[in-house]
Coordinates of C-alpha atoms and ligand atoms in Angstrom, one line a residue:
M34 CA 0.0 0.0 0.0
E35 CA 1.3 3.5 -0.9
I36 CA -0.2 6.8 0.1
K37 CA 0.3 9.9 -2.0
K38 CA -0.6 13.4 -1.1
G39 CA -1.6 15.9 -3.7
V40 CA -4.1 18.7 -4.2
A41 CA -7.8 17.9 -3.8
V42 CA -9.6 19.5 -6.8
S43 CA -13.0 17.7 -7.0
P44 CA -14.7 16.2 -3.9
G45 CA -15.9 12.7 -3.4
I46 CA -14.4 9.2 -2.8
S47 CA -13.8 6.6 -5.4
I48 CA -12.4 3.1 -5.2
A49 CA -11.7 1.2 -8.5
R50 CA -9.1 -0.4 -10.6
S51 CA -6.8 2.0 -12.3
L52 CA -6.6 2.7 -16.0
I53 CA -3.4 4.4 -17.0
I54 CA -3.5 6.6 -20.0
D55 CA -0.8 8.7 -21.5
S56 CA -1.3 11.8 -23.7
E57 CA -2.2 9.5 -26.6
D58 CA -4.9 7.8 -24.7
Y59 CA -3.3 4.3 -24.6
R60 CA -4.8 2.1 -22.0
I61 CA -2.6 -0.6 -20.5
P62 CA -4.6 -2.8 -18.3
R63 CA -2.9 -5.6 -16.4
R64 CA -4.4 -8.5 -18.3
L65 CA -3.3 -12.1 -17.6
I66 CA -2.7 -14.6 -20.3
E67 CA -2.8 -18.4 -20.4
P68 CA 0.7 -20.1 -20.1
S69 CA 0.3 -21.4 -23.6
Q70 CA 0.1 -17.8 -24.9
R71 CA 3.5 -16.8 -23.6
I72 CA 5.2 -17.7 -26.8
I73 CA 2.8 -15.6 -28.8
E74 CA 3.3 -12.5 -26.6
I75 CA 7.1 -12.9 -26.7
Q76 CA 6.9 -13.0 -30.5
R77 CA 4.8 -9.8 -30.4
V78 CA 7.5 -8.1 -28.3
R79 CA 10.1 -9.1 -30.9
N80 CA 8.0 -7.8 -33.8
A81 CA 7.3 -4.6 -32.0
F82 CA 11.1 -4.0 -31.4
K83 CA 11.8 -4.9 -35.0
D84 CA 9.2 -2.6 -36.4
A85 CA 10.0 0.3 -34.1
T86 CA 13.7 -0.1 -35.1
S87 CA 13.0 0.1 -38.8
E88 CA 10.6 3.0 -38.3
L89 CA 13.3 4.9 -36.3
T90 CA 16.1 4.0 -38.8
Q91 CA 14.0 5.5 -41.6
L92 CA 13.3 8.6 -39.6
E93 CA 16.9 9.0 -38.7
A94 CA 18.0 8.7 -42.3
G95 CA 15.5 11.5 -43.2
Q96 CA 17.2 14.0 -41.0
S97 CA 20.0 15.3 -43.0
A98 CA 20.2 19.1 -42.6
I99 CA 22.6 20.6 -40.0
E100 CA 19.8 21.9 -37.9
Q101 CA 18.3 18.5 -37.7
R102 CA 21.5 17.1 -36.1
K103 CA 20.0 17.2 -32.7
I104 CA 16.9 15.2 -33.7
K105 CA 19.2 12.7 -35.4
D106 CA 21.2 12.4 -32.2
I107 CA 18.0 11.7 -30.2
F108 CA 17.0 9.0 -32.7
A109 CA 20.4 7.4 -32.4
V110 CA 20.0 7.2 -28.6
H111 CA 16.6 5.6 -29.0
L112 CA 18.0 3.1 -31.5
R113 CA 20.7 2.1 -29.0
F114 CA 18.0 1.4 -26.4
L115 CA 16.0 -0.7 -29.0
H116 CA 19.2 -2.7 -29.8
D117 CA 19.8 -3.4 -26.1
R118 CA 19.3 -7.2 -25.7
S119 CA 19.1 -6.9 -21.9
L120 CA 16.1 -4.6 -22.2
R121 CA 14.2 -7.0 -24.4
K122 CA 15.1 -9.9 -22.0
K123 CA 13.7 -8.0 -19.0
I124 CA 10.4 -7.6 -20.9
T125 CA 10.2 -11.2 -22.0
D126 CA 11.2 -12.5 -18.6
L127 CA 8.2 -10.6 -17.1
I128 CA 5.8 -12.2 -19.6
Q129 CA 7.3 -15.6 -18.7
S130 CA 7.1 -15.2 -14.9
E131 CA 3.9 -13.1 -14.4
L132 CA 1.9 -14.2 -17.4
V133 CA 1.1 -10.7 -18.5
T134 CA 0.5 -9.3 -22.0
A135 CA 3.2 -7.9 -24.2
E136 CA 2.0 -4.3 -23.9
Y137 CA 1.7 -4.6 -20.1
A138 CA 5.2 -6.0 -19.8
V139 CA 6.7 -3.3 -22.1
S140 CA 5.0 -0.5 -20.1
E141 CA 5.9 -2.0 -16.7
I142 CA 9.6 -2.4 -17.6
M143 CA 10.0 0.9 -19.4
R144 CA 8.3 2.9 -16.6
G145 CA 10.5 1.1 -14.1
I146 CA 13.6 2.3 -15.9
A147 CA 12.2 5.8 -16.4
S148 CA 11.4 6.1 -12.7
H149 CA 15.0 4.9 -11.9
F150 CA 16.4 7.6 -14.2
T151 CA 14.1 10.3 -12.7
K152 CA 15.6 9.8 -9.3
E153 CA 19.2 10.4 -10.6
K154 CA 20.7 13.7 -9.3
D155 CA 22.6 14.2 -12.6
A156 CA 20.3 16.3 -14.8
Y157 CA 21.6 14.7 -18.0
I158 CA 20.6 11.2 -16.8
S159 CA 17.3 12.2 -15.2
E160 CA 16.3 13.9 -18.4
R161 CA 16.7 10.6 -20.2
A162 CA 13.5 9.5 -18.6
A163 CA 11.6 11.4 -21.3
D164 CA 13.5 9.3 -23.9
I165 CA 12.3 6.1 -22.2
Y166 CA 8.7 7.3 -22.2
D167 CA 9.1 8.1 -25.9
I168 CA 10.4 4.6 -26.7
E169 CA 7.7 3.1 -24.6
R170 CA 5.1 5.0 -26.7
R171 CA 6.7 3.9 -29.9
L172 CA 6.6 0.3 -28.9
L173 CA 3.0 0.5 -27.6
R174 CA 2.0 2.1 -30.9
Q175 CA 3.4 -1.0 -32.6
L176 CA 1.8 -3.4 -30.2
L177 CA -1.6 -1.8 -30.0
G178 CA -1.7 -0.7 -33.6
G179 CA -5.3 -0.4 -34.9
K180 CA -6.7 -2.0 -31.8
R181 CA -6.0 0.8 -29.4
E182 CA -8.9 0.9 -27.0
D183 CA -10.8 4.0 -26.7
V184 CA -11.2 5.5 -23.2
E185 CA -14.6 6.8 -24.3
H186 CA -15.8 3.3 -24.7
L187 CA -15.2 1.7 -21.3
T188 CA -17.2 -1.2 -20.0
E189 CA -16.2 -1.2 -16.4
E190 CA -15.7 1.3 -13.7
V191 CA -12.1 2.7 -13.5
V192 CA -10.1 5.6 -12.0
I193 CA -8.0 7.3 -14.6
V194 CA -4.3 7.8 -13.7
A195 CA -2.2 10.0 -16.0
H196 CA 0.7 12.3 -16.0
E197 CA -1.5 15.1 -17.3
L198 CA -4.9 15.4 -18.9
S199 CA -6.0 18.0 -21.3
P200 CA -9.4 19.7 -20.6
T201 CA -10.6 18.0 -23.8
Q202 CA -9.6 14.5 -22.7
T203 CA -11.3 15.1 -19.3
A204 CA -14.5 16.4 -20.9
G205 CA -14.7 13.4 -23.2
F206 CA -14.7 10.8 -20.4
N207 CA -17.7 8.5 -20.0
R208 CA -19.1 9.7 -16.7
K209 CA -20.8 6.3 -16.1
F210 CA -17.5 4.4 -15.9
V211 CA -14.9 7.0 -15.0
K212 CA -15.1 7.2 -11.2
G213 CA -12.1 9.3 -10.4
L214 CA -9.0 11.1 -11.8
A215 CA -5.5 11.4 -10.4
T216 CA -2.6 13.1 -12.2
N217 CA 1.0 14.0 -11.6
A218 CA 0.5 17.5 -13.0
G219 CA -2.1 20.2 -12.5
G220 CA -3.3 22.7 -9.9
R221 CA -6.6 23.6 -8.2
T222 CA -7.9 25.9 -10.9
S223 CA -6.4 24.1 -13.9
H224 CA -9.0 23.4 -16.5
T225 CA -8.9 19.7 -16.0
A226 CA -9.8 20.3 -12.4
I227 CA -12.6 22.5 -13.3
V228 CA -14.1 20.0 -15.7
A229 CA -13.8 17.2 -13.2
R230 CA -15.7 19.3 -10.6
S231 CA -18.4 20.1 -13.2
L232 CA -18.8 16.4 -14.0
G233 CA -18.8 15.5 -10.3
I234 CA -15.8 13.2 -10.7
P235 CA -13.6 13.0 -7.6
A236 CA -10.1 14.2 -8.5
V237 CA -6.7 14.8 -7.0
V238 CA -3.8 16.5 -8.9
A239 CA -0.2 17.4 -8.3
L240 CA 0.8 13.9 -7.2
E241 CA 4.5 13.7 -7.6
G242 CA 5.7 10.4 -9.2
L243 CA 2.2 9.0 -9.4
T244 CA 2.4 7.3 -12.7
E245 CA 5.7 5.6 -11.7
T246 CA 3.9 4.1 -8.7
V247 CA 0.7 2.8 -10.2
S248 CA 0.4 0.0 -12.7
G249 CA -2.7 -0.5 -14.8
G250 CA -5.2 -2.7 -12.9
D251 CA -4.0 -1.7 -9.4
T252 CA -6.8 -0.9 -6.9
V253 CA -6.7 2.8 -6.2
I254 CA -8.6 5.0 -3.7
I255 CA -9.1 8.6 -4.7
D256 CA -10.0 10.8 -1.8
G257 CA -11.0 14.1 -3.5
N258 CA -11.9 15.7 -0.2
R259 CA -8.5 15.4 1.4
G260 CA -6.3 15.2 -1.7
I261 CA -5.1 11.7 -1.0
V262 CA -4.5 8.8 -3.4
I263 CA -3.9 5.3 -2.0
V264 CA -2.4 2.7 -4.3
N265 CA -3.1 -1.0 -3.5
P266 CA -4.8 -0.3 -0.2
D267 CA -5.0 -3.1 2.4
D268 CA -8.4 -4.6 3.4
E269 CA -8.8 -2.5 6.5
T270 CA -8.2 0.8 4.5
I271 CA -10.7 -0.2 1.9
R272 CA -13.3 -1.0 4.6
Q273 CA -12.7 2.4 6.3
Y274 CA -13.0 4.2 3.0
E275 CA -16.2 2.4 2.0
E276 CA -17.7 3.6 5.3
Y277 CA -16.4 7.1 4.8
S278 CA -17.8 7.1 1.2
L279 CA -21.2 6.2 2.5
E280 CA -21.1 9.0 5.1
F281 CA -20.1 11.4 2.4
A282 CA -22.9 10.3 0.1
E283 CA -25.4 10.7 3.1
L284 CA -24.1 14.3 3.6
E285 CA -24.6 15.1 0.0
H286 CA -28.0 13.6 0.0
K287 CA -28.9 15.7 3.0
L288 CA -27.6 18.8 1.3
D289 CA -29.5 18.0 -1.9
A290 CA -32.7 18.4 0.1
I291 CA -32.1 22.1 0.5
R292 CA -32.4 22.5 -3.3
E293 CA -35.9 24.0 -3.1
K294 CA -35.0 26.4 -0.4
P295 CA -33.9 29.9 -1.2
A296 CA -30.3 31.0 -0.9
V297 CA -31.0 33.6 1.7
T298 CA -28.9 34.5 4.7
R299 CA -30.4 34.2 8.2
D300 CA -31.0 37.9 8.2
G301 CA -32.9 37.8 5.0
V302 CA -30.4 38.9 2.3
K303 CA -31.0 37.1 -1.0
I304 CA -27.9 35.7 -2.8
T305 CA -28.2 34.7 -6.4
L306 CA -26.6 31.3 -7.3
L307 CA -25.8 30.7 -10.9
G308 CA -24.0 27.8 -12.5
N309 CA -20.8 27.4 -14.5
I310 CA -21.0 25.1 -17.4
E311 CA -18.8 23.8 -20.2
F312 CA -21.5 21.9 -22.2
P313 CA -25.2 22.5 -22.8
D314 CA -26.2 19.2 -21.2
E315 CA -24.8 20.5 -17.9
A316 CA -27.6 23.2 -17.7
E317 CA -30.0 20.6 -16.5
L318 CA -27.7 19.7 -13.6
V319 CA -27.5 23.4 -12.6
L320 CA -31.3 23.4 -12.4
Q321 CA -31.4 20.2 -10.4
K322 CA -28.9 21.5 -7.9
G323 CA -30.9 24.7 -7.4
G324 CA -29.1 27.2 -9.7
E325 CA -31.1 30.2 -10.9
G326 CA -29.4 30.6 -14.3
I327 CA -26.0 30.3 -16.0
G328 CA -23.4 32.7 -14.9
L329 CA -20.6 31.4 -17.0
Y330 CA -20.9 29.3 -20.1
R331 CA -17.4 28.4 -21.2
T332 CA -18.1 28.2 -25.0
E333 CA -14.6 27.3 -26.0
F334 CA -15.4 23.7 -25.1
L335 CA -17.4 23.7 -28.4
Y336 CA -14.0 23.8 -30.1
L337 CA -12.2 21.4 -27.9
N338 CA -14.0 18.1 -28.4
R339 CA -14.0 18.1 -32.2
D340 CA -11.5 18.2 -35.1
S341 CA -13.2 20.8 -37.2
E342 CA -14.3 24.3 -36.2
P343 CA -18.0 24.5 -35.1
T344 CA -20.3 26.2 -37.6
E345 CA -22.6 29.0 -36.8
Q346 CA -25.4 26.5 -36.6
D347 CA -23.4 24.3 -34.1
H348 CA -23.0 27.4 -31.9
Y349 CA -26.7 28.3 -32.2
R350 CA -27.9 24.8 -31.4
A351 CA -25.7 24.6 -28.3
Y352 CA -26.9 28.0 -27.0
A353 CA -30.6 27.2 -27.8
E354 CA -30.3 24.0 -25.9
T355 CA -28.9 25.8 -22.8
I356 CA -31.4 28.6 -23.0
S357 CA -34.3 26.1 -23.3
V358 CA -33.5 25.0 -19.7
F359 CA -33.4 28.6 -18.3
K360 CA -36.0 30.3 -20.5
H361 CA -36.7 33.4 -18.4
R362 CA -33.5 33.4 -16.4
P363 CA -30.1 34.7 -17.2
V364 CA -27.7 32.8 -19.4
I365 CA -24.3 34.5 -19.7
I366 CA -22.5 33.3 -22.7
R367 CA -18.8 33.9 -22.5
T368 CA -17.2 34.3 -25.9
M369 CA -14.6 31.7 -26.7
D370 CA -11.6 31.7 -24.3
L371 CA -9.3 29.8 -26.5
G372 CA -5.5 29.7 -26.2
A373 CA -3.1 28.9 -23.3
D374 CA -4.2 25.4 -22.1
K375 CA -7.4 25.5 -24.0
Y376 CA -6.1 25.2 -27.5
T377 CA -3.9 22.2 -27.8
Q378 CA -0.5 23.5 -28.6
S379 CA -0.2 20.9 -31.3
K380 CA -3.1 22.6 -33.1
R381 CA -1.1 25.8 -33.3
F382 CA 1.2 26.2 -36.2
A383 CA 4.0 27.7 -34.0
P384 CA 3.6 27.0 -30.3
E385 CA 3.9 30.1 -28.1
P386 CA 6.7 30.2 -25.5
N387 CA 4.4 31.8 -22.9
P388 CA 0.9 30.8 -23.9
F389 CA -0.8 32.2 -20.8
L390 CA 0.7 35.6 -21.7
G391 CA 0.1 35.1 -25.4
L392 CA -2.6 35.1 -28.0
R393 CA -5.4 33.8 -25.8
S394 CA -9.0 34.6 -25.2
I395 CA -10.3 38.0 -26.5
R396 CA -6.9 38.7 -28.0
F397 CA -7.2 35.6 -30.2
C398 CA -10.8 36.6 -31.1
L399 CA -9.7 40.1 -32.2
Q400 CA -7.1 38.6 -34.5
N401 CA -9.5 35.9 -35.9
L402 CA -12.5 38.0 -36.7
T403 CA -14.2 35.5 -38.9
M404 CA -14.3 33.0 -36.1
F405 CA -15.3 35.7 -33.6
K406 CA -18.1 37.0 -35.8
T407 CA -19.5 33.5 -36.4
Q408 CA -19.9 33.1 -32.7
L409 CA -21.4 36.5 -32.1
H410 CA -23.8 35.9 -34.9
A411 CA -25.1 32.8 -33.2
I412 CA -25.2 34.4 -29.8
L413 CA -27.3 37.3 -31.1
R414 CA -29.6 35.0 -33.0
A415 CA -30.1 33.0 -29.8
S416 CA -30.7 36.2 -27.8
V417 CA -34.4 36.2 -28.7
L418 CA -34.9 32.8 -27.0
G419 CA -34.4 33.9 -23.4
E420 CA -32.5 36.3 -21.2
V421 CA -29.1 36.0 -22.9
K422 CA -26.1 38.1 -22.0
V423 CA -22.8 38.2 -23.7
M424 CA -19.5 38.4 -21.8
F425 CA -15.9 39.0 -23.1
P426 CA -13.1 37.2 -21.3
L427 CA -9.6 38.5 -20.4
I428 CA -10.1 42.1 -21.1
T429 CA -6.9 43.9 -20.1
N430 CA -7.7 47.5 -21.3
L431 CA -10.4 49.8 -22.5
Q432 CA -9.3 49.6 -26.1
E433 CA -9.9 45.9 -26.2
L434 CA -13.4 46.3 -24.8
M435 CA -14.2 49.0 -27.4
Q436 CA -13.0 46.8 -30.2
A437 CA -15.0 43.8 -29.0
K438 CA -18.1 46.0 -28.7
M439 CA -17.5 47.4 -32.2
I440 CA -17.4 43.9 -33.6
L441 CA -20.6 43.1 -31.8
R442 CA -22.2 46.1 -33.4
D443 CA -20.9 45.1 -36.8
V444 CA -22.5 41.7 -36.4
M445 CA -25.8 43.4 -35.4
E446 CA -25.7 45.3 -38.6
D447 CA -25.1 42.1 -40.6
L448 CA -28.2 40.6 -38.9
D449 CA -30.2 43.7 -39.7
E450 CA -29.3 43.3 -43.3
E451 CA -30.2 39.6 -43.2
S452 CA -33.5 40.6 -41.5
I453 CA -32.8 38.3 -38.6
S454 CA -34.3 39.3 -35.3
Y455 CA -32.1 39.6 -32.2
N456 CA -32.1 41.5 -28.9
R457 CA -30.8 44.9 -29.8
N458 CA -30.3 45.7 -26.0
I459 CA -28.4 42.5 -25.2
Q460 CA -26.6 43.0 -21.9
T461 CA -22.8 43.1 -22.4
G462 CA -20.3 42.4 -19.8
I463 CA -16.6 41.5 -19.2
M464 CA -14.7 39.2 -17.0
I465 CA -12.3 40.9 -14.6
E466 CA -9.4 38.5 -14.5
T467 CA -6.3 40.6 -14.9
P468 CA -4.9 43.0 -12.4
S469 CA -5.0 45.7 -15.0
A470 CA -8.7 45.3 -15.5
A471 CA -9.3 45.2 -11.7
L472 CA -7.3 48.5 -11.3
M473 CA -9.2 50.1 -14.2
A474 CA -12.6 48.8 -13.0
S475 CA -14.2 52.2 -12.5
T476 CA -13.3 53.2 -16.0
L477 CA -14.4 49.9 -17.6
A478 CA -17.6 50.0 -15.7
R479 CA -18.9 53.0 -17.8
D480 CA -19.0 50.8 -20.9
V481 CA -20.5 47.6 -19.7
D482 CA -23.7 46.3 -18.0
F483 CA -21.9 43.9 -15.7
F484 CA -18.7 42.4 -14.4
S485 CA -17.9 38.9 -13.6
I486 CA -14.7 38.4 -11.5
G487 CA -12.7 35.4 -12.8
T488 CA -10.6 34.7 -9.7
N489 CA -8.8 31.8 -11.3
D490 CA -6.9 33.9 -13.8
L491 CA -6.9 37.0 -11.5
T492 CA -5.0 35.0 -8.9
Q493 CA -2.7 33.6 -11.5
Y494 CA -1.8 36.9 -13.0
T495 CA -1.7 38.8 -9.7
L496 CA 0.7 36.4 -8.1
A497 CA 2.6 35.4 -11.3
V498 CA 1.9 31.8 -10.6
D499 CA 0.8 29.4 -13.4
R500 CA -2.6 28.0 -12.3
G501 CA -1.9 24.6 -13.8
N502 CA 1.7 24.0 -12.7
E503 CA 2.1 21.6 -9.8
L504 CA 5.6 22.9 -9.1
V505 CA 4.2 26.2 -7.8
S506 CA 0.8 25.0 -6.7
T507 CA 1.5 25.9 -3.0
L508 CA 2.1 29.5 -4.1
Y509 CA -1.3 29.7 -5.8
S510 CA -3.9 31.0 -3.4
S511 CA -6.9 33.3 -3.9
A512 CA -6.6 34.1 -0.1
D513 CA -3.5 36.2 -0.8
P514 CA -4.1 39.7 0.5
A515 CA -3.1 41.2 -2.9
V516 CA -5.8 39.2 -4.7
L517 CA -8.4 40.0 -2.0
R518 CA -7.7 43.8 -2.3
L519 CA -8.2 43.7 -6.0
I520 CA -11.5 41.8 -5.6
R521 CA -12.7 44.4 -3.1
T522 CA -11.8 47.2 -5.5
V523 CA -13.8 45.7 -8.3
I524 CA -16.8 45.1 -6.0
Q525 CA -16.7 48.7 -4.7
D526 CA -16.3 50.2 -8.1
S527 CA -19.1 48.2 -9.6
H528 CA -21.4 49.2 -6.7
K529 CA -20.4 52.9 -7.3
A530 CA -21.1 52.5 -11.0
Q531 CA -24.4 50.7 -10.2
I532 CA -23.6 47.7 -12.5
D533 CA -24.1 44.0 -11.6
V534 CA -21.1 42.1 -10.4
S535 CA -20.6 38.4 -9.7
I536 CA -17.8 36.0 -8.9
C537 CA -17.4 33.1 -11.3
G538 CA -13.9 31.7 -10.4
E539 CA -13.4 28.6 -8.4
M540 CA -13.3 30.7 -5.2
A541 CA -17.1 30.8 -5.4
S542 CA -17.2 27.0 -5.1
E543 CA -15.0 26.8 -2.0
P544 CA -16.8 26.8 1.3
E545 CA -14.1 28.7 3.1
Y546 CA -14.4 31.8 0.9
I547 CA -18.2 32.3 1.0
M548 CA -18.4 34.4 4.2
L549 CA -15.6 36.6 3.1
L550 CA -17.1 37.2 -0.3
L551 CA -20.5 38.1 1.2
G552 CA -18.7 40.3 3.6
I553 CA -17.1 42.3 0.9
G554 CA -20.4 42.9 -0.8
V555 CA -20.8 40.0 -3.3
R556 CA -24.5 39.1 -3.9
T557 CA -24.2 36.9 -7.0
I558 CA -22.0 33.9 -7.4
S559 CA -21.6 31.4 -10.2
L560 CA -20.1 28.0 -9.5
A561 CA -19.8 24.4 -10.4
P562 CA -23.2 22.8 -10.0
P563 CA -22.2 19.9 -7.7
M564 CA -21.0 22.4 -5.1
M565 CA -24.2 24.4 -5.0
P566 CA -26.0 22.7 -2.1
E567 CA -23.0 23.0 0.2
I568 CA -22.6 26.6 -0.6
K569 CA -26.3 27.3 -0.2
Q570 CA -26.2 25.6 3.2
I571 CA -23.4 28.0 4.3
I572 CA -25.3 31.0 3.0
R573 CA -28.4 29.9 4.9
S574 CA -26.4 29.5 8.1
V575 CA -24.9 33.0 8.3
T576 CA -25.9 36.6 8.8
V577 CA -24.5 39.4 6.7
E578 CA -23.2 40.9 9.9
D579 CA -21.2 37.7 10.6
C580 CA -19.8 38.0 7.1
N581 CA -19.0 41.7 7.4
N582 CA -17.0 40.9 10.6
V583 CA -15.1 38.1 8.8
A584 CA -14.3 40.4 5.9
R585 CA -13.2 43.2 8.2
K586 CA -10.8 40.9 10.1
V587 CA -9.4 39.3 6.9
L588 CA -8.8 42.5 5.1
G589 CA -6.7 43.7 8.1
M590 CA -4.4 40.6 7.8
N591 CA -1.2 40.7 5.8
S592 CA -0.4 37.0 5.3
E593 CA -2.1 34.4 3.1
R594 CA -1.5 31.7 5.7
Q595 CA -3.1 33.7 8.4
I596 CA -6.1 34.4 6.2
S597 CA -6.5 30.8 5.0
N598 CA -6.4 29.4 8.6
Y599 CA -8.8 32.0 9.8
L600 CA -11.3 31.3 7.0
R601 CA -11.1 27.6 7.5
V602 CA -11.8 27.8 11.2
A603 CA -14.7 30.2 10.5
V604 CA -16.4 27.9 8.0
R605 CA -15.8 24.8 10.1
K606 CA -18.0 26.3 12.8
I607 CA -20.8 26.7 10.3
L608 CA -20.6 23.4 8.4
P609 CA -18.5 20.9 10.4
E610 CA -19.7 17.9 8.4
A611 CA -18.0 19.1 5.3
F612 CA -14.6 18.7 6.8
Ligands
LIG31 C1 -11.4 32.5 -14.2 O1 -10.4 32.7 -14.8 O2 -11.7 32.7 -13.0 C2 -12.6 31.9 -15.0 C3 -13.7 31.7 -14.4 O3 -12.3 31.6 -16.3 P1 -11.6 30.2 -16.7 O4 -11.5 29.4 -15.4 O5 -12.4 29.6 -17.7 O6 -10.3 30.8 -17.2
LIG32 MG1 -10.3 32.8 -16.9

């Protein structure tokens, strides 16, 4: 049994066999073979080595130019590994002794070697681990060939273990069979974490060395409440976790019962709870969990789970489906927030060195006007179906906002010419998710109907900490006084300008922040639907005066740690069962 501690990003407990996938979605279950099959599997290993060698030899020969020397050298190193007889012997010995498949043996041995390399102090040697993973992938490609199994077509419950998952991979998982996620990489507000939370799949990220510890088919417990992953637990641990899992399910069931009750504080202040969604079919869940509309529809996911660009009609259909669930209630459609981690770098012609500071979000839209206009056309067309609002992400200055609004007006004119009806007075808002936008909030407020504070990016950009990088995940905290002061500025400025303001970052899903947010004047929050009952329970258990006191205390503190501890203690008193 091995216990690993990471960062809890999506609550719940799951116990299941592991399914290891790499970035190419290979699944390598530990499947046993009959003794008579050994000879066949060993032959498969030989063929895979032979085919991988000839593939590499051809590739090596093709690299002739001087600038391709480096690549040629890498291929030469890989070829040396493939010619190494002792490596092949280790793999075939494993098949002989443990009666496992060729792919399992290859994966097991290669990962063992890679893990050994990773532990080396010498940087040159430790970096060779990447070569080993590369060779492993090449061999697996040969072995699995056309019969690669698709993680979208599972037939049994699994927990997914991977080095890293893209938001697209996570969004494509079959919710019926994928019971949990655990990754080496990632942070609390990485998009994989956000999708896991939306889908209600327990998840833990930033687990150092995880993929070197788990083999396909191992039993794994994912504790998404405490950020723990247990590999091959003993019987007593499984029993304890089964009990804990039942208790947690009971708590959730109890909380679900408050769905029909209003989100009102004990002293009668109404708080509006909206939902964050990535796909139209999640709108129903928002409704089920007691949400009063959609506060953030991350429309870029329309682009992420397909190979070709969505058409105007694809956009329109997705929006119409969402609006049909919330006919007379707000649906805030955020224009595509592509780029950074939400545009696979492989799709870009030239990968950017600093994608989070690069051509992402509204900047990408303003440079790709045809795509942008297609989306705005669909949003405007859908605006007559309900209470649709449009929101621009990652605005960093007034000029960007003006440009985006001008394009919106252009598209309105196009619709006029086409005699298509739309809501001419559609409410237009922006996300405040950069320090520059927060500091300029009073100016930006004059040209919008509403703000939504994206605390995920606001925290990332204020503290200069990549939100998805596990190496700096301990430095990433929305409880940092610098972040809190910016949030307070935005709230105050929007109140002065008398425009609506909401919080739609993950902060709004975290119980410990709710009293603070209410105390600094937040009255609308948008969050992941599975978290709604718990957050509503907190709202119903406090008075605004309690919250004001919490905010006053916290805003007088200078250290993140002091603030985090104080907030945790405060919420524990309100909802002890959640901890
Ligand atoms: C945010 O940045 O807080 C936000 C809500 O947007 P996203 O998480 O999609 O970047
Ligand atoms: Mg954002």
